[in-house]
Amino acid sequence: MRRAPILSLSIALGMMPAVAMAGSKLPQMDFADPLTGAQVVWMAIIMIVLYFLMSRWALPQISGVIEKRVSHIADDLETARQAKAKAEHAVTELNLAIRNARENSQSAIADAVNAAKERARAQSAELNAKLDAQIGQAESDIKAAKSQAVAALAPVARDVTSSLLLRLTGEAVAAERIDRTLATVLA
């Protein structure tokens, strides 16, 4: 209930200036009124003073801040470019180091393989030499054993040959002739 009278009073007060001005032009544009001319003069003076204050004091400070900010941004961009260049250089060096390490490791692997092959060849040659020596020794042992066997067989072979020839032919063959034939056959 209290709100209704307050609302109607505020609407009535708000409408009073509108009712007073309803019959005339805009008071701001009424240059016939002597107060309007003075207001325009003071407004021009205030605007000129404000212009000089802004142009001589505020705007230089603002432009200084803007220039400082522009130079700071330019410095930051230059620092970023330098950091990017350093990073690219570091990446290039890293790639080069990786390539060199890969080549070195491949070289080390090749050297290790060659060294292992060389050791295997040396061991193979040493083993072949030992085996050749053993084979040579075995051959000489076989020859010696053969010679001993042949030497041991010669008297038996002479006796058997002499007995066989005597039985087959009925004649005795000279021992020198049997020895020559056996020497030829057994040699």
PDB file of C-alpha atoms in Angstrom:
ATOM      1  CA  MET A   1       0.000   0.000   0.000  1.00  0.00           C
ATOM      2  CA  ARG A   2       2.751   2.416   0.750  1.00  0.00           C
ATOM      3  CA  ARG A   3       4.330   1.764  -2.562  1.00  0.00           C
ATOM      4  CA  ALA A   4       1.514   3.081  -4.651  1.00  0.00           C
ATOM      5  CA  PRO A   5       1.665   6.711  -3.334  1.00  0.00           C
ATOM      6  CA  ILE A   6       5.464   6.732  -3.636  1.00  0.00           C
ATOM      7  CA  LEU A   7       5.281   5.436  -7.171  1.00  0.00           C
ATOM      8  CA  SER A   8       2.652   7.967  -8.230  1.00  0.00           C
ATOM      9  CA  LEU A   9       4.625  10.834  -6.604  1.00  0.00           C
ATOM     10  CA  SER A  10       7.837   9.839  -8.403  1.00  0.00           C
ATOM     11  CA  ILE A  11       6.023   9.642 -11.746  1.00  0.00           C
ATOM     12  CA  ALA A  12       4.485  13.090 -11.187  1.00  0.00           C
ATOM     13  CA  LEU A  13       7.850  14.621 -10.277  1.00  0.00           C
ATOM     14  CA  GLY A  14       9.459  12.989 -13.309  1.00  0.00           C
ATOM     15  CA  MET A  15       6.825  14.481 -15.601  1.00  0.00           C
ATOM     16  CA  MET A  16       7.096  18.066 -14.281  1.00  0.00           C
ATOM     17  CA  PRO A  17      10.074  19.116 -16.398  1.00  0.00           C
ATOM     18  CA  ALA A  18       8.487  17.554 -19.439  1.00  0.00           C
ATOM     19  CA  VAL A  19       5.308  19.581 -18.870  1.00  0.00           C
ATOM     20  CA  ALA A  20       7.332  22.782 -18.377  1.00  0.00           C
ATOM     21  CA  MET A  21       9.288  22.278 -21.594  1.00  0.00           C
ATOM     22  CA  ALA A  22       6.464  21.023 -23.724  1.00  0.00           C
ATOM     23  CA  GLY A  23       5.816  24.391 -25.260  1.00  0.00           C
ATOM     24  CA  SER A  24       9.423  25.414 -26.094  1.00  0.00           C
ATOM     25  CA  LYS A  25      12.475  24.195 -28.022  1.00  0.00           C
ATOM     26  CA  LEU A  26      15.369  22.311 -26.543  1.00  0.00           C
ATOM     27  CA  PRO A  27      16.940  24.551 -23.894  1.00  0.00           C
ATOM     28  CA  GLN A  28      20.468  23.409 -24.869  1.00  0.00           C
ATOM     29  CA  MET A  29      20.032  24.851 -28.338  1.00  0.00           C
ATOM     30  CA  ASP A  30      18.325  28.092 -27.389  1.00  0.00           C
ATOM     31  CA  PHE A  31      21.088  30.589 -28.306  1.00  0.00           C
ATOM     32  CA  ALA A  32      18.786  33.563 -27.702  1.00  0.00           C
ATOM     33  CA  ASP A  33      19.186  32.921 -23.998  1.00  0.00           C
ATOM     34  CA  PRO A  34      22.263  34.863 -22.682  1.00  0.00           C
ATOM     35  CA  LEU A  35      23.219  31.929 -20.404  1.00  0.00           C
ATOM     36  CA  THR A  36      23.649  29.602 -23.355  1.00  0.00           C
ATOM     37  CA  GLY A  37      26.350  31.841 -24.928  1.00  0.00           C
ATOM     38  CA  ALA A  38      28.302  31.965 -21.652  1.00  0.00           C
ATOM     39  CA  GLN A  39      28.012  28.212 -21.314  1.00  0.00           C
ATOM     40  CA  VAL A  40      29.336  27.738 -24.847  1.00  0.00           C
ATOM     41  CA  VAL A  41      32.285  30.114 -24.155  1.00  0.00           C
ATOM     42  CA  TRP A  42      33.166  28.321 -20.913  1.00  0.00           C
ATOM     43  CA  MET A  43      32.791  24.982 -22.645  1.00  0.00           C
ATOM     44  CA  ALA A  44      35.224  26.158 -25.378  1.00  0.00           C
ATOM     45  CA  ILE A  45      37.707  27.405 -22.732  1.00  0.00           C
ATOM     46  CA  ILE A  46      37.468  24.132 -20.809  1.00  0.00           C
ATOM     47  CA  MET A  47      37.899  22.147 -24.024  1.00  0.00           C
ATOM     48  CA  ILE A  48      40.976  24.201 -25.018  1.00  0.00           C
ATOM     49  CA  VAL A  49      42.498  23.761 -21.538  1.00  0.00           C
ATOM     50  CA  LEU A  50      41.641  20.069 -21.622  1.00  0.00           C
ATOM     51  CA  TYR A  51      43.179  19.816 -25.106  1.00  0.00           C
ATOM     52  CA  PHE A  52      46.423  21.464 -23.944  1.00  0.00           C
ATOM     53  CA  LEU A  53      46.539  19.316 -20.804  1.00  0.00           C
ATOM     54  CA  MET A  54      45.970  16.167 -22.824  1.00  0.00           C
ATOM     55  CA  SER A  55      48.390  17.101 -25.617  1.00  0.00           C
ATOM     56  CA  ARG A  56      51.189  18.371 -23.354  1.00  0.00           C
ATOM     57  CA  TRP A  57      50.953  16.056 -20.375  1.00  0.00           C
ATOM     58  CA  ALA A  58      48.652  12.996 -20.619  1.00  0.00           C
ATOM     59  CA  LEU A  59      49.091  11.946 -24.238  1.00  0.00           C
ATOM     60  CA  PRO A  60      52.943  12.062 -24.146  1.00  0.00           C
ATOM     61  CA  GLN A  61      52.859   9.822 -21.098  1.00  0.00           C
ATOM     62  CA  ILE A  62      50.450   7.453 -22.813  1.00  0.00           C
ATOM     63  CA  SER A  63      52.550   7.461 -25.991  1.00  0.00           C
ATOM     64  CA  GLY A  64      55.655   6.834 -23.865  1.00  0.00           C
ATOM     65  CA  VAL A  65      53.957   3.841 -22.289  1.00  0.00           C
ATOM     66  CA  ILE A  66      52.867   2.613 -25.716  1.00  0.00           C
ATOM     67  CA  GLU A  67      56.385   3.071 -27.149  1.00  0.00           C
ATOM     68  CA  LYS A  68      57.885   1.334 -24.138  1.00  0.00           C
ATOM     69  CA  ARG A  69      55.434  -1.531 -24.585  1.00  0.00           C
ATOM     70  CA  VAL A  70      56.189  -1.729 -28.319  1.00  0.00           C
ATOM     71  CA  SER A  71      59.942  -1.826 -27.644  1.00  0.00           C
ATOM     72  CA  HIS A  72      59.391  -4.415 -24.899  1.00  0.00           C
ATOM     73  CA  ILE A  73      57.363  -6.560 -27.305  1.00  0.00           C
ATOM     74  CA  ALA A  74      60.044  -6.113 -29.993  1.00  0.00           C
ATOM     75  CA  ASP A  75      62.727  -7.137 -27.480  1.00  0.00           C
ATOM     76  CA  ASP A  76      60.651 -10.144 -26.476  1.00  0.00           C
ATOM     77  CA  LEU A  77      60.204 -11.101 -30.125  1.00  0.00           C
ATOM     78  CA  GLU A  78      63.936 -10.741 -30.739  1.00  0.00           C
ATOM     79  CA  THR A  79      64.671 -12.840 -27.658  1.00  0.00           C
ATOM     80  CA  ALA A  80      62.192 -15.437 -28.921  1.00  0.00           C
ATOM     81  CA  ARG A  81      63.869 -15.426 -32.358  1.00  0.00           C
ATOM     82  CA  GLN A  82      67.276 -15.890 -30.741  1.00  0.00           C
ATOM     83  CA  ALA A  83      65.939 -18.684 -28.542  1.00  0.00           C
ATOM     84  CA  LYS A  84      64.389 -20.319 -31.603  1.00  0.00           C
ATOM     85  CA  ALA A  85      67.686 -20.030 -33.490  1.00  0.00           C
ATOM     86  CA  LYS A  86      69.546 -21.522 -30.517  1.00  0.00           C
ATOM     87  CA  ALA A  87      67.001 -24.332 -30.278  1.00  0.00           C
ATOM     88  CA  GLU A  88      67.301 -25.053 -34.000  1.00  0.00           C
ATOM     89  CA  HIS A  89      71.083 -25.011 -33.671  1.00  0.00           C
ATOM     90  CA  ALA A  90      70.854 -27.361 -30.684  1.00  0.00           C
ATOM     91  CA  VAL A  91      68.559 -29.688 -32.645  1.00  0.00           C
ATOM     92  CA  THR A  92      71.002 -29.642 -35.552  1.00  0.00           C
ATOM     93  CA  GLU A  93      73.897 -30.426 -33.211  1.00  0.00           C
ATOM     94  CA  LEU A  94      71.864 -33.178 -31.565  1.00  0.00           C
ATOM     95  CA  ASN A  95      71.025 -34.728 -34.933  1.00  0.00           C
ATOM     96  CA  LEU A  96      74.689 -34.496 -35.924  1.00  0.00           C
ATOM     97  CA  ALA A  97      75.746 -36.097 -32.626  1.00  0.00           C
ATOM     98  CA  ILE A  98      73.182 -38.868 -33.107  1.00  0.00           C
ATOM     99  CA  ARG A  99      74.404 -39.440 -36.667  1.00  0.00           C
ATOM    100  CA  ASN A 100      78.038 -39.509 -35.491  1.00  0.00           C
ATOM    101  CA  ALA A 101      77.177 -41.860 -32.633  1.00  0.00           C
ATOM    102  CA  ARG A 102      75.327 -44.129 -35.051  1.00  0.00           C
ATOM    103  CA  GLU A 103      78.299 -44.122 -37.437  1.00  0.00           C
ATOM    104  CA  ASN A 104      80.718 -44.718 -34.561  1.00  0.00           C
ATOM    105  CA  SER A 105      78.609 -47.560 -33.214  1.00  0.00           C
ATOM    106  CA  GLN A 106      78.356 -49.110 -36.679  1.00  0.00           C
ATOM    107  CA  SER A 107      82.114 -48.699 -37.047  1.00  0.00           C
ATOM    108  CA  ALA A 108      82.681 -50.239 -33.610  1.00  0.00           C
ATOM    109  CA  ILE A 109      80.363 -53.129 -34.477  1.00  0.00           C
ATOM    110  CA  ALA A 110      82.169 -53.649 -37.796  1.00  0.00           C
ATOM    111  CA  ASP A 111      85.530 -53.532 -35.988  1.00  0.00           C
ATOM    112  CA  ALA A 112      84.298 -56.031 -33.403  1.00  0.00           C
ATOM    113  CA  VAL A 113      82.973 -58.335 -36.132  1.00  0.00           C
ATOM    114  CA  ASN A 114      86.251 -58.054 -38.063  1.00  0.00           C
ATOM    115  CA  ALA A 115      88.261 -58.705 -34.895  1.00  0.00           C
ATOM    116  CA  ALA A 116      86.095 -61.746 -34.115  1.00  0.00           C
ATOM    117  CA  LYS A 117      86.539 -63.005 -37.687  1.00  0.00           C
ATOM    118  CA  GLU A 118      90.293 -62.444 -37.434  1.00  0.00           C
ATOM    119  CA  ARG A 119      90.423 -64.321 -34.114  1.00  0.00           C
ATOM    120  CA  ALA A 120      88.355 -67.103 -35.653  1.00  0.00           C
ATOM    121  CA  ARG A 121      90.720 -67.220 -38.651  1.00  0.00           C
ATOM    122  CA  ALA A 122      93.731 -67.283 -36.328  1.00  0.00           C
ATOM    123  CA  GLN A 123      92.172 -70.029 -34.205  1.00  0.00           C
ATOM    124  CA  SER A 124      91.190 -71.909 -37.347  1.00  0.00           C
ATOM    125  CA  ALA A 125      94.704 -71.572 -38.752  1.00  0.00           C
ATOM    126  CA  GLU A 126      96.191 -72.668 -35.425  1.00  0.00           C
ATOM    127  CA  LEU A 127      93.791 -75.597 -35.212  1.00  0.00           C
ATOM    128  CA  ASN A 128      94.507 -76.496 -38.857  1.00  0.00           C
ATOM    129  CA  ALA A 129      98.230 -76.363 -38.129  1.00  0.00           C
ATOM    130  CA  LYS A 130      97.760 -78.623 -35.086  1.00  0.00           C
ATOM    131  CA  LEU A 131      95.558 -80.972 -37.085  1.00  0.00           C
ATOM    132  CA  ASP A 132      98.055 -80.975 -39.979  1.00  0.00           C
ATOM    133  CA  ALA A 133     100.825 -81.742 -37.503  1.00  0.00           C
ATOM    134  CA  GLN A 134      98.726 -84.511 -35.946  1.00  0.00           C
ATOM    135  CA  ILE A 135      97.815 -85.846 -39.384  1.00  0.00           C
ATOM    136  CA  GLY A 136     101.470 -85.717 -40.408  1.00  0.00           C
ATOM    137  CA  GLN A 137     102.453 -87.480 -37.189  1.00  0.00           C
ATOM    138  CA  ALA A 138      99.694 -90.047 -37.714  1.00  0.00           C
ATOM    139  CA  GLU A 139     100.803 -90.609 -41.313  1.00  0.00           C
ATOM    140  CA  SER A 140     104.411 -91.050 -40.226  1.00  0.00           C
ATOM    141  CA  ASP A 141     103.255 -93.379 -37.435  1.00  0.00           C
ATOM    142  CA  ILE A 142     101.182 -95.309 -39.981  1.00  0.00           C
ATOM    143  CA  LYS A 143     104.161 -95.488 -42.347  1.00  0.00           C
ATOM    144  CA  ALA A 144     106.373 -96.658 -39.517  1.00  0.00           C
ATOM    145  CA  ALA A 145     103.769 -99.211 -38.447  1.00  0.00           C
ATOM    146  CA  LYS A 146     103.346-100.279 -42.080  1.00  0.00           C
ATOM    147  CA  SER A 147     107.077-100.556 -42.467  1.00  0.00           C
ATOM    148  CA  GLN A 148     107.290-102.627 -39.308  1.00  0.00           C
ATOM    149  CA  ALA A 149     104.334-104.743 -40.422  1.00  0.00           C
ATOM    150  CA  VAL A 150     105.815-105.196 -43.874  1.00  0.00           C
ATOM    151  CA  ALA A 151     109.192-105.957 -42.330  1.00  0.00           C
ATOM    152  CA  ALA A 152     107.520-108.453 -40.017  1.00  0.00           C
ATOM    153  CA  LEU A 153     105.501-109.920 -42.918  1.00  0.00           C
ATOM    154  CA  ALA A 154     108.442-110.225 -45.279  1.00  0.00           C
ATOM    155  CA  PRO A 155     109.906-113.420 -43.710  1.00  0.00           C
ATOM    156  CA  VAL A 156     106.425-114.936 -43.334  1.00  0.00           C
ATOM    157  CA  ALA A 157     105.514-113.961 -46.915  1.00  0.00           C
ATOM    158  CA  ARG A 158     108.803-115.408 -48.182  1.00  0.00           C
ATOM    159  CA  ASP A 159     108.177-118.673 -46.381  1.00  0.00           C
ATOM    160  CA  VAL A 160     104.527-118.873 -47.533  1.00  0.00           C
ATOM    161  CA  THR A 161     105.464-117.936 -51.128  1.00  0.00           C
ATOM    162  CA  SER A 162     108.275-120.436 -51.202  1.00  0.00           C
ATOM    163  CA  SER A 163     105.975-123.177 -49.834  1.00  0.00           C
ATOM    164  CA  LEU A 164     103.197-122.352 -52.308  1.00  0.00           C
ATOM    165  CA  LEU A 165     105.519-122.269 -55.292  1.00  0.00           C
ATOM    166  CA  LEU A 166     107.045-125.539 -54.244  1.00  0.00           C
ATOM    167  CA  ARG A 167     103.629-127.182 -53.975  1.00  0.00           C
ATOM    168  CA  LEU A 168     102.271-125.652 -57.140  1.00  0.00           C
ATOM    169  CA  THR A 169     105.271-126.060 -59.400  1.00  0.00           C
ATOM    170  CA  GLY A 170     107.108-128.762 -57.619  1.00  0.00           C
ATOM    171  CA  GLU A 171     110.351-126.811 -57.906  1.00  0.00           C
ATOM    172  CA  ALA A 172     112.105-124.677 -55.302  1.00  0.00           C
ATOM    173  CA  VAL A 173     112.505-121.004 -56.244  1.00  0.00           C
ATOM    174  CA  ALA A 174     115.607-119.067 -55.191  1.00  0.00           C
ATOM    175  CA  ALA A 175     115.167-116.960 -52.056  1.00  0.00           C
ATOM    176  CA  GLU A 176     116.733-113.878 -53.725  1.00  0.00           C
ATOM    177  CA  ARG A 177     114.158-113.974 -56.500  1.00  0.00           C
ATOM    178  CA  ILE A 178     111.282-114.233 -53.978  1.00  0.00           C
ATOM    179  CA  ASP A 179     112.800-111.335 -51.939  1.00  0.00           C
ATOM    180  CA  ARG A 180     112.999-109.098 -55.056  1.00  0.00           C
ATOM    181  CA  THR A 181     109.414-109.857 -56.014  1.00  0.00           C
ATOM    182  CA  LEU A 182     108.169-109.303 -52.460  1.00  0.00           C
ATOM    183  CA  ALA A 183     110.128-106.002 -52.234  1.00  0.00           C
ATOM    184  CA  THR A 184     108.413-104.828 -55.419  1.00  0.00           C
ATOM    185  CA  VAL A 185     104.948-105.934 -54.289  1.00  0.00           C
ATOM    186  CA  LEU A 186     105.228-104.705 -50.707  1.00  0.00           C
ATOM    187  CA  ALA A 187     106.788-101.345 -51.562  1.00  0.00           C
TER     188      ALA A 187
END
